[in-house]
Short mmCIF file of C-alpha atoms in Angstrom, two decimals:
data_model
loop_
_atom_site.label_atom_id
_atom_site.label_comp_id
_atom_site.label_asym_id
_atom_site.label_seq_id
_atom_site.Cartn_x
_atom_site.Cartn_y
_atom_site.Cartn_z
CA MET A 24 -15.82 19.41 -17.92
CA ILE A 25 -13.74 21.16 -15.74
CA GLY A 26 -11.74 18.27 -12.77
CA GLN A 27 -11.47 15.30 -14.67
CA THR A 28 -10.60 14.34 -17.99
CA GLU A 29 -10.58 11.22 -20.13
CA ASN A 30 -8.90 10.48 -23.71
CA ASP A 31 -9.17 7.08 -26.28
CA LEU A 32 -5.32 6.04 -24.51
CA GLY A 33 -6.93 5.31 -21.12
CA LEU A 34 -5.56 8.51 -19.62
CA SER A 35 -7.57 10.21 -17.18
CA GLU A 36 -7.06 13.55 -15.77
CA TYR A 37 -7.80 14.67 -12.00
CA GLN A 38 -7.61 18.11 -10.35
CA VAL A 39 -6.34 17.88 -7.07
CA THR A 40 -5.96 20.91 -4.23
CA GLY A 41 -4.55 21.07 -1.47
CA MET A 42 -1.07 19.36 -2.11
CA THR A 43 1.78 20.93 -1.54
CA CYS A 44 5.27 18.90 -1.22
CA ALA A 45 6.79 15.93 -2.10
CA HIS A 46 5.16 13.56 0.64
CA CYS A 47 1.91 15.42 -1.10
CA VAL A 48 2.57 13.74 -3.62
CA ALA A 49 3.65 10.44 -2.26
CA ALA A 50 0.43 10.01 -0.20
CA VAL A 51 -2.05 10.80 -3.23
CA THR A 52 -0.22 8.00 -5.92
CA LYS A 53 0.31 5.65 -2.84
CA GLU A 54 -4.13 5.26 -2.07
CA VAL A 55 -5.06 5.64 -6.04
CA GLY A 56 -2.34 3.07 -7.08
CA LYS A 57 -4.18 1.04 -4.78
CA LEU A 58 -7.25 1.04 -6.78
CA ALA A 59 -7.98 -1.56 -9.34
CA GLY A 60 -7.25 -0.70 -12.76
CA PRO A 61 -4.30 1.81 -13.09
CA GLU A 62 -1.04 1.19 -14.60
CA ASN A 63 0.93 4.70 -14.16
CA VAL A 64 -0.11 6.99 -11.49
CA ALA A 65 1.94 10.90 -11.82
CA ILE A 66 0.75 13.94 -10.60
CA THR A 67 1.82 17.42 -11.65
CA LEU A 68 2.58 19.66 -8.34
CA VAL A 69 1.38 23.25 -7.93
CA PRO A 70 2.04 24.00 -4.68
CA GLY A 71 -0.44 25.07 -2.71
CA GLY A 72 -2.60 25.41 -6.18
CA THR A 73 -4.59 23.03 -8.36
CA SER A 74 -2.37 19.97 -9.18
CA VAL A 75 -2.90 17.65 -11.88
CA LEU A 76 -3.21 13.56 -11.33
CA THR A 77 -2.65 11.24 -14.62
CA VAL A 78 -3.81 7.97 -14.25
CA THR A 79 -3.38 6.04 -17.00
CA GLY A 80 -4.95 2.35 -17.87
CA ALA A 81 -8.79 0.63 -17.26
CA PRO A 82 -11.21 3.54 -16.96
CA LEU A 83 -11.85 4.34 -12.92
CA ASP A 84 -15.02 5.47 -10.85
CA ARG A 85 -14.92 9.25 -9.98
CA ALA A 86 -15.94 8.81 -6.69
CA ALA A 87 -13.00 5.92 -5.74
CA VAL A 88 -10.57 8.50 -7.16
CA ALA A 89 -12.06 10.80 -4.73
CA ALA A 90 -12.37 8.08 -1.71
CA ALA A 91 -8.63 7.49 -2.21
CA VAL A 92 -7.64 11.21 -2.72
CA ASP A 93 -9.49 11.79 0.49
CA GLU A 94 -7.62 9.27 2.49
CA ALA A 95 -4.57 10.55 1.31
CA GLY A 96 -5.43 13.82 2.82
CA TYR A 97 -6.22 16.01 0.24
CA GLU A 98 -9.71 16.69 -2.84
CA LEU A 99 -10.92 16.49 -6.23
CA VAL A 100 -11.95 19.70 -7.96
CA ALA A 101 -15.83 19.30 -8.37
CA GLU A 102 -17.24 18.25 -11.53
CA SER A 103 -18.74 21.19 -13.59
CA ARG A 104 -21.11 20.43 -16.19
#
């Protein structure tokens, strides 16, 4: 599945487009951190490309993560099947 991965350790990864700088990272980290469940939110920034949002803790609803990323002004990469 492209766009999101999860493992048994409570780690989920999402791909985010449109991020270019530390301000973008801070905005997404803040919005996703407001959701119920994340213990840690980290982002591997790929300026102008597809960055990787990594969340540890309780599993999150993809729609809630997408809404939080959207609130920050960016977009999750769509899941493919």
